[in-house]
CSV table of C-alpha atoms and ligand atoms in Angstrom, one decimal:
chain,number,residue,atom,x,y,z
A,1,MET,CA,37.9,16.0,37.0
A,2,LYS,CA,40.7,13.8,35.8
A,3,ASN,CA,40.4,12.6,32.2
A,4,VAL,CA,41.7,8.9,31.8
A,5,LEU,CA,42.6,9.5,28.0
A,6,ASP,CA,44.8,12.6,28.9
A,7,ARG,CA,47.9,10.3,29.2
A,8,ASN,CA,47.7,8.8,25.6
A,9,ARG,CA,46.5,12.1,24.4
A,10,ASP,CA,49.5,14.0,25.7
A,11,MET,CA,52.0,11.4,24.1
A,12,ALA,CA,50.2,11.9,20.9
A,13,ALA,CA,50.6,15.6,21.2
A,14,ARG,CA,54.4,15.0,21.7
A,15,VAL,CA,54.7,12.5,18.8
A,16,ARG,CA,52.8,15.2,16.7
A,17,ASP,CA,55.4,17.9,17.5
A,18,ILE,CA,58.5,15.6,16.9
A,19,LEU,CA,57.0,14.6,13.5
A,20,SER,CA,55.8,18.0,12.4
A,21,ALA,CA,59.1,19.7,13.2
A,22,ARG,CA,60.7,17.6,10.6
A,23,GLY,CA,58.0,17.6,8.1
A,24,ILE,CA,56.8,14.2,8.5
A,25,ARG,CA,53.3,12.8,7.9
A,26,MET,CA,51.9,10.0,9.8
A,27,ILE,CA,48.9,7.7,8.6
A,28,ASN,CA,47.0,5.4,11.0
A,29,MET,CA,45.7,2.6,8.9
A,30,ILE,CA,42.6,0.7,10.9
A,31,SER,CA,40.8,-2.3,9.7
A,32,SER,CA,39.3,-5.6,10.9
A,33,PRO,CA,41.5,-8.6,10.4
A,34,GLY,CA,42.1,-9.2,6.6
A,35,ALA,CA,40.8,-6.3,5.3
A,36,GLY,CA,44.0,-5.6,3.3
A,37,LYS,CA,46.0,-3.1,5.4
A,38,THR,CA,49.2,-4.9,4.5
A,39,SER,CA,48.1,-5.4,0.7
A,40,LEU,CA,47.4,-1.8,0.4
A,41,LEU,CA,50.9,-1.1,1.9
A,42,GLU,CA,52.3,-3.3,-0.7
A,43,VAL,CA,50.5,-1.6,-3.4
A,44,ILE,CA,51.7,1.8,-2.0
A,45,CYS,CA,55.4,0.7,-1.9
A,46,GLU,CA,55.1,-0.5,-5.4
A,47,LYS,CA,53.7,2.8,-6.9
A,48,LEU,CA,55.4,5.3,-4.6
A,49,SER,CA,58.4,4.0,-2.8
A,50,GLY,CA,60.4,5.6,-5.8
A,51,GLU,CA,59.2,9.1,-5.3
A,52,ILE,CA,58.2,9.4,-1.5
A,53,ARG,CA,60.6,8.3,1.2
A,54,MET,CA,58.5,6.0,3.5
A,55,ALA,CA,58.5,3.9,6.6
A,56,VAL,CA,56.2,1.7,8.2
A,57,ILE,CA,55.4,0.8,11.8
A,58,GLU,CA,53.7,-2.8,12.0
A,59,GLY,CA,51.3,-3.4,14.8
A,60,ASP,CA,50.9,-6.8,15.1
A,61,VAL,CA,49.5,-8.9,18.2
A,62,ALA,CA,52.3,-11.7,18.0
A,63,THR,CA,54.1,-12.5,14.7
A,64,ASP,CA,56.2,-10.3,12.3
A,65,ARG,CA,54.6,-11.8,9.3
A,66,ASP,CA,53.5,-8.6,8.0
A,67,ALA,CA,56.9,-7.1,8.5
A,68,GLN,CA,58.3,-10.0,6.6
A,69,ARG,CA,55.9,-9.3,3.5
A,70,LEU,CA,57.1,-5.6,3.3
A,71,LYS,CA,60.9,-6.6,3.6
A,72,LYS,CA,61.6,-6.7,-0.3
A,73,TYR,CA,60.6,-2.9,-0.6
A,74,ASP,CA,63.7,-2.0,1.1
A,75,ILE,CA,61.9,0.7,3.6
A,76,PRO,CA,62.7,1.1,7.1
A,77,ILE,CA,60.2,-1.1,9.3
A,78,VAL,CA,59.5,-1.2,12.9
A,79,LEU,CA,57.7,-4.1,14.4
A,80,ILE,CA,55.3,-3.5,17.6
A,81,ASN,CA,54.2,-6.6,19.1
A,82,THR,CA,51.3,-5.7,21.4
A,83,GLY,CA,51.4,-9.1,23.2
A,84,GLY,CA,47.6,-9.7,23.1
A,85,GLY,CA,46.8,-5.8,23.0
A,86,CYS,CA,43.9,-4.9,20.7
A,87,HIS,CA,45.4,-1.6,19.6
A,88,LEU,CA,48.4,0.5,19.4
A,89,ASP,CA,48.9,3.5,21.9
A,90,SER,CA,51.0,6.7,21.5
A,91,ASN,CA,53.6,5.4,23.6
A,92,SER,CA,54.5,2.8,21.7
A,93,ILE,CA,54.8,5.0,18.9
A,94,ASP,CA,57.0,7.5,20.6
A,95,ILE,CA,59.3,4.3,21.2
A,96,ALA,CA,59.2,3.0,17.7
A,97,LEU,CA,60.3,6.5,16.4
A,98,ARG,CA,63.4,6.2,17.8
A,99,GLU,CA,64.4,3.4,15.6
A,100,PHE,CA,64.0,5.7,12.4
A,101,ASP,CA,66.3,8.2,11.0
A,102,LEU,CA,63.9,11.1,10.9
A,103,HIS,CA,65.8,13.4,8.9
A,104,SER,CA,65.3,11.0,5.8
A,105,LEU,CA,61.6,10.4,5.7
A,106,ASP,CA,58.4,12.1,4.3
A,107,VAL,CA,55.7,9.7,5.6
A,108,ILE,CA,55.3,7.1,8.2
A,109,PHE,CA,52.4,4.5,7.7
A,110,VAL,CA,51.2,2.9,10.9
A,111,GLU,CA,49.4,-0.7,10.4
A,112,ASN,CA,47.3,-0.6,13.4
A,113,VAL,CA,46.2,-4.2,15.1
A,114,GLY,CA,43.3,-5.5,13.2
A,115,ASN,CA,40.2,-4.4,15.0
A,116,LEU,CA,37.3,-1.8,14.1
A,117,VAL,CA,36.5,-0.6,17.7
A,118,CYS,CA,39.6,0.1,19.9
A,119,PRO,CA,42.2,1.5,17.7
A,120,ALA,CA,39.7,4.4,16.7
A,121,HIS,CA,39.7,5.6,20.2
A,122,PHE,CA,43.5,6.0,20.4
A,123,ASP,CA,45.3,9.0,19.1
A,124,LEU,CA,48.9,8.0,17.9
A,125,GLY,CA,49.9,11.5,16.8
A,126,GLU,CA,48.8,10.7,13.3
A,127,ASN,CA,48.0,13.4,10.6
A,128,PHE,CA,44.9,11.4,9.7
A,129,LYS,CA,43.1,7.8,10.4
A,130,LEU,CA,42.6,5.7,7.1
A,131,ALA,CA,39.9,3.5,7.7
A,132,LEU,CA,39.9,0.4,5.5
A,133,VAL,CA,36.8,-2.2,5.0
A,134,SER,CA,36.7,-4.9,2.4
A,135,THR,CA,33.5,-5.9,0.4
A,136,THR,CA,33.5,-9.4,1.8
A,137,GLU,CA,32.9,-8.0,5.4
A,138,GLY,CA,29.3,-6.7,4.6
A,139,ASP,CA,28.0,-3.4,3.6
A,140,ASP,CA,27.1,-2.7,7.3
A,141,LYS,CA,30.4,-1.7,8.8
A,142,PRO,CA,30.0,2.2,8.9
A,143,ILE,CA,26.9,1.6,11.0
A,144,LYS,CA,27.9,-1.1,13.2
A,145,TYR,CA,31.4,0.7,14.2
A,146,PRO,CA,30.5,4.4,13.6
A,147,MET,CA,33.3,5.9,15.5
A,148,LEU,CA,36.0,4.6,13.3
A,149,PHE,CA,34.3,5.9,10.4
A,150,ARG,CA,33.6,9.1,12.0
A,151,GLU,CA,37.4,9.6,13.0
A,152,ALA,CA,38.7,8.5,9.8
A,153,GLY,CA,40.3,11.4,7.2
A,154,ALA,CA,39.8,8.9,4.5
A,155,VAL,CA,38.0,5.4,3.9
A,156,VAL,CA,39.2,2.7,1.5
A,157,LEU,CA,36.5,0.1,0.2
A,158,ASN,CA,39.1,-2.8,-0.8
A,159,LYS,CA,38.2,-6.0,-2.8
A,160,THR,CA,36.0,-4.3,-5.4
A,161,ASP,CA,36.8,-7.4,-7.5
A,162,LEU,CA,34.6,-9.5,-5.0
A,163,MET,CA,31.6,-7.0,-4.7
A,164,ASP,CA,29.3,-9.0,-6.9
A,165,CYS,CA,30.0,-12.4,-5.4
A,166,SER,CA,29.7,-11.2,-1.7
A,167,GLY,CA,26.4,-9.4,-2.1
A,168,PHE,CA,27.9,-6.1,-1.0
A,169,ASN,CA,25.3,-3.5,-1.3
A,170,ARG,CA,27.1,-0.3,-2.3
A,171,GLN,CA,24.1,2.2,-2.0
A,172,THR,CA,23.5,1.0,1.6
A,173,PHE,CA,27.3,1.3,2.3
A,174,ILE,CA,27.7,4.8,0.8
A,175,SER,CA,24.3,6.3,2.6
A,176,ASP,CA,25.3,4.8,6.0
A,177,LEU,CA,28.7,6.3,5.6
A,178,ASP,CA,27.2,9.6,4.9
A,179,ASN,CA,25.1,9.5,8.0
A,180,VAL,CA,28.2,8.7,10.0
A,181,ASN,CA,30.6,11.0,8.2
A,182,SER,CA,29.5,13.2,5.5
A,183,GLN,CA,32.5,14.7,4.9
A,184,VAL,CA,35.3,11.8,4.4
A,185,PRO,CA,36.6,10.8,1.0
A,186,LEU,CA,35.9,7.4,0.0
A,187,PHE,CA,38.1,5.4,-2.4
A,188,GLU,CA,36.8,2.2,-4.0
A,189,LEU,CA,39.7,-0.1,-5.1
A,190,SER,CA,41.2,-3.4,-5.3
A,191,CYS,CA,44.7,-4.4,-4.5
A,192,ARG,CA,44.2,-7.5,-6.2
A,193,THR,CA,43.5,-6.3,-9.6
A,194,GLY,CA,44.8,-2.6,-9.2
A,195,GLU,CA,41.4,-1.1,-10.2
A,196,GLY,CA,41.0,2.4,-8.4
A,197,THR,CA,44.5,2.3,-6.9
A,198,ASP,CA,45.7,5.1,-9.3
A,199,ALA,CA,43.1,7.5,-8.0
A,200,PHE,CA,43.8,6.7,-4.5
A,201,MET,CA,47.6,7.2,-5.1
A,202,GLU,CA,47.3,10.6,-6.7
A,203,TRP,CA,45.0,11.7,-3.6
A,204,LEU,CA,47.6,10.1,-1.2
A,205,LYS,CA,50.5,11.8,-2.6
A,206,LEU,CA,48.5,15.2,-2.4
A,207,SER,CA,47.7,14.7,1.3
A,208,ILE,CA,51.4,13.9,2.2
A,209,SER,CA,52.9,16.6,0.5
A,210,LYS,CA,50.5,19.1,2.2
B,1,MET,CA,38.7,-4.6,24.7
B,2,HIS,CA,40.1,-0.9,25.1
B,3,GLU,CA,38.3,-1.0,28.2
B,4,LEU,CA,41.2,-2.8,29.7
B,5,ALA,CA,43.7,0.0,28.6
B,6,ILE,CA,41.4,2.4,30.0
B,7,ILE,CA,41.1,0.8,33.5
B,8,GLU,CA,45.0,0.4,33.7
B,9,ASP,CA,45.3,4.4,33.2
B,10,MET,CA,42.3,4.8,35.4
B,11,PHE,CA,44.1,2.9,38.2
B,12,ARG,CA,47.4,4.9,37.8
B,13,ILE,CA,45.5,8.0,38.2
B,14,ILE,CA,43.1,6.9,41.4
B,15,LEU,CA,45.9,5.3,43.4
B,16,LYS,CA,47.9,8.5,42.9
B,17,ILE,CA,45.1,10.7,43.9
B,18,ALA,CA,44.5,8.6,46.9
B,19,ASP,CA,48.3,8.5,48.0
B,20,GLU,CA,48.3,12.4,47.7
B,21,ASN,CA,45.3,12.4,49.8
B,22,ARG,CA,46.5,9.9,52.4
B,23,LEU,CA,43.8,7.6,51.8
B,24,GLU,CA,44.3,4.0,53.3
B,25,ARG,CA,41.1,2.5,51.4
B,26,ILE,CA,39.0,3.4,48.2
B,27,ASP,CA,35.3,2.8,48.8
B,28,ARG,CA,33.8,3.9,45.8
B,29,VAL,CA,34.6,5.5,42.2
B,30,THR,CA,32.5,7.5,40.1
B,31,MET,CA,33.3,7.9,36.5
B,32,GLU,CA,31.6,10.2,33.9
B,33,ILE,CA,31.9,8.2,30.5
B,34,GLY,CA,31.2,9.7,27.3
B,35,GLU,CA,29.2,7.5,24.9
B,36,TYR,CA,31.4,8.2,21.9
B,37,ARG,CA,33.9,6.1,23.6
B,38,GLN,CA,32.1,2.9,23.0
B,39,ILE,CA,32.8,1.6,26.6
B,40,ASP,CA,30.8,-1.8,27.4
B,41,PRO,CA,29.9,-1.4,31.0
B,42,SER,CA,30.0,-5.2,31.6
B,43,VAL,CA,33.5,-5.4,30.1
B,44,PHE,CA,34.5,-2.4,32.1
B,45,ARG,CA,33.3,-3.7,35.4
B,46,PHE,CA,35.0,-6.9,34.7
B,47,ALA,CA,38.3,-5.0,34.1
B,48,PHE,CA,37.8,-3.0,37.3
B,49,GLU,CA,37.4,-6.0,39.4
B,50,ALA,CA,40.4,-7.5,38.1
B,51,ALA,CA,42.5,-4.3,38.5
B,52,ARG,CA,41.5,-3.5,42.1
B,53,GLU,CA,42.7,-6.8,43.6
B,54,GLY,CA,45.6,-6.5,45.7
B,55,THR,CA,45.3,-2.6,46.1
B,56,ILE,CA,43.6,-0.2,48.3
B,57,ALA,CA,40.6,-0.5,46.1
B,58,SER,CA,40.1,-4.1,46.5
B,59,ASP,CA,36.5,-3.4,47.9
B,60,ALA,CA,35.7,-0.5,46.0
B,61,ARG,CA,32.4,0.1,44.2
B,62,LEU,CA,32.2,1.4,40.7
B,63,ASP,CA,29.6,3.7,39.6
B,64,ILE,CA,29.2,4.8,35.9
B,65,GLU,CA,27.5,7.6,34.7
B,66,PHE,CA,27.2,7.9,30.8
B,67,GLN,CA,27.0,11.1,29.0
B,68,THR,CA,25.2,11.2,25.3
B,69,VAL,CA,27.2,12.7,22.6
B,70,GLU,CA,26.3,16.4,21.9
B,71,MET,CA,27.2,18.1,18.8
B,72,ARG,CA,27.2,21.7,17.4
B,73,CYS,CA,26.1,22.3,13.9
B,74,GLU,CA,28.9,24.7,12.1
B,75,GLU,CA,26.2,25.5,9.4
B,76,CYS,CA,23.0,26.7,11.5
B,77,GLY,CA,24.5,26.8,15.1
B,78,ASN,CA,22.1,24.2,16.5
B,79,SER,CA,23.2,21.9,19.4
B,80,PHE,CA,21.7,18.4,19.6
B,81,SER,CA,22.3,14.9,21.0
B,82,ILE,CA,23.4,12.2,18.7
B,83,GLU,CA,20.7,9.6,18.4
B,84,ASN,CA,21.5,6.0,16.7
B,85,PHE,CA,24.8,7.6,15.5
B,86,ILE,CA,23.5,9.4,12.8
B,87,PHE,CA,25.6,12.4,12.4
B,88,LYS,CA,23.5,15.1,10.8
B,89,CYS,CA,22.2,18.0,12.2
B,90,PRO,CA,18.5,17.6,12.7
B,91,ARG,CA,17.5,21.1,11.8
B,92,CYS,CA,19.5,21.7,8.7
B,93,ARG,CA,20.8,18.0,7.6
B,94,SER,CA,24.2,19.5,7.4
B,95,GLY,CA,27.0,17.2,8.3
B,96,ASP,CA,29.5,19.7,9.3
B,97,LEU,CA,29.4,19.2,12.9
B,98,HIS,CA,31.6,19.6,15.9
B,99,ILE,CA,31.7,17.5,19.2
B,100,ILE,CA,31.1,19.5,22.4
B,101,LYS,CA,30.4,16.5,24.8
B,102,GLY,CA,30.5,12.9,25.3
B,103,MET,CA,33.8,11.9,24.5
B,104,ASP,CA,35.8,12.1,27.4
B,105,ILE,CA,36.2,9.6,30.4
B,106,PHE,CA,36.5,11.5,33.7
B,107,ILE,CA,37.1,10.3,37.3
B,108,LYS,CA,34.3,12.3,38.7
B,109,SER,CA,34.9,11.6,42.3
B,110,ILE,CA,36.9,8.9,44.7
B,111,GLU,CA,35.6,8.3,48.2
B,112,GLY,CA,37.4,6.7,51.0
B,113,GLU,CA,39.2,7.3,54.2
C,301,LIG,N1,40.2,-10.9,-3.8
C,301,LIG,C1,41.1,-9.7,-3.2
C,301,LIG,N2,41.8,-10.2,-2.1
C,301,LIG,C2,42.5,-9.3,-1.4
C,301,LIG,C3,42.4,-7.8,-1.8
C,301,LIG,N3,43.2,-7.3,-1.3
C,301,LIG,C4,43.7,-8.3,-0.3
C,301,LIG,N4,43.3,-9.6,-0.5
C,301,LIG,C5,43.4,-10.9,0.2
C,301,LIG,O1,42.9,-10.5,1.7
C,301,LIG,C6,43.8,-11.3,2.6
C,301,LIG,C7,44.0,-10.5,3.5
C,301,LIG,O2,44.7,-9.4,3.4
C,301,LIG,P1,45.9,-8.5,4.2
C,301,LIG,O3,46.6,-7.6,3.5
C,301,LIG,O4,46.9,-9.5,4.9
C,301,LIG,O5,44.8,-8.1,5.3
C,301,LIG,P2,45.4,-7.1,6.7
C,301,LIG,O6,44.1,-6.2,6.9
C,301,LIG,O7,46.7,-6.7,6.7
C,301,LIG,O8,45.3,-8.4,7.8
C,301,LIG,P3,45.6,-8.4,9.4
C,301,LIG,O9,47.1,-7.8,9.4
C,301,LIG,O10,45.6,-9.7,9.7
C,301,LIG,O11,44.8,-7.6,10.0
C,301,LIG,C8,44.9,-11.8,1.8
C,301,LIG,O12,44.8,-13.0,1.4
C,301,LIG,C9,45.1,-10.8,0.5
C,301,LIG,O13,45.9,-11.4,-0.7
C,301,LIG,C10,41.3,-7.5,-3.1
C,301,LIG,O14,41.4,-6.4,-3.5
C,301,LIG,N5,40.9,-8.5,-3.7
C,302,LIG,MG1,48.3,-7.0,8.0
C,303,LIG,ZN1,22.3,22.8,11.2
């Protein structure tokens, strides 16, 4: 029997080999549109670009808006326009990697296309998937989109500054997340106010240096 | 919507297999799809019907067999199927699980002549 997922998986394994041979980590950021992937990248650039050599692969359906937002941090950025495609695949990452100088990088962040379903099923060769969800989307995301939260190596709950006014039930969220993935670390933060971001950065630095 | 990308890769494979086996026409394709992959059968069928046009599978029938997700508990060794996407061992409540079935998308068989 032929596994249809093999093609993407084989290329992901190749990407993983290329990166691990050079000691580079890759983090695949996945969320719905507007949860705050680019905002979190801005915070990461502000706080860590002085001590960690980072690059970004921006997956965007059609524009270069997010890449433009990150330009001021003076880090290498490669834009992949999926032309309507709902997720990045490992082949597009393999091509994007050719644009970087891989001798001078510690970590590559991939901002996947805004979508809670499809990106969860395509291994890009990352070290782990970072699932982002924001309080304004509702507390039911882990149970409605279980595979992303199951696949995630870490979960960020963003926009904690809006938790009260959006009626987000934190207990429901945490217990649903526990049912889907009881082992995943959760970071609650606000890219707007900065609350909770220091703890996340500490964890991120550790996971990059490992 | 990942159904589209999966159908694309699936067609690459079935057309190659048909070519290797000198089939002039594909009549039926049977897929075995793990429920972990969240494939919507109606979207999958729609994508199949779009992709088969103009190929030797243009009249092919698509059969889908879904496979439930099975896990093994690392704590107590219990094997069980996942229900309602609750990833907890029903025997010991541990969340330390290992997937053993239901995450693949297999082309089970191709019929034609
Ligand atoms: N109040 C508040 N707003 C935030 C926070 N984080 C991000 N936002 C706002 O949410 C909006 C969307 O944020 P982005 O970072 O563009 O989200 P994204 O996930 O990159 O979106 P796509 O790339 O379109 O999928 C922007 O207007 C941000 O300013 C936060 O912690 N609190
Ligand atoms: Mg963005
Ligand atoms: Zn058990």
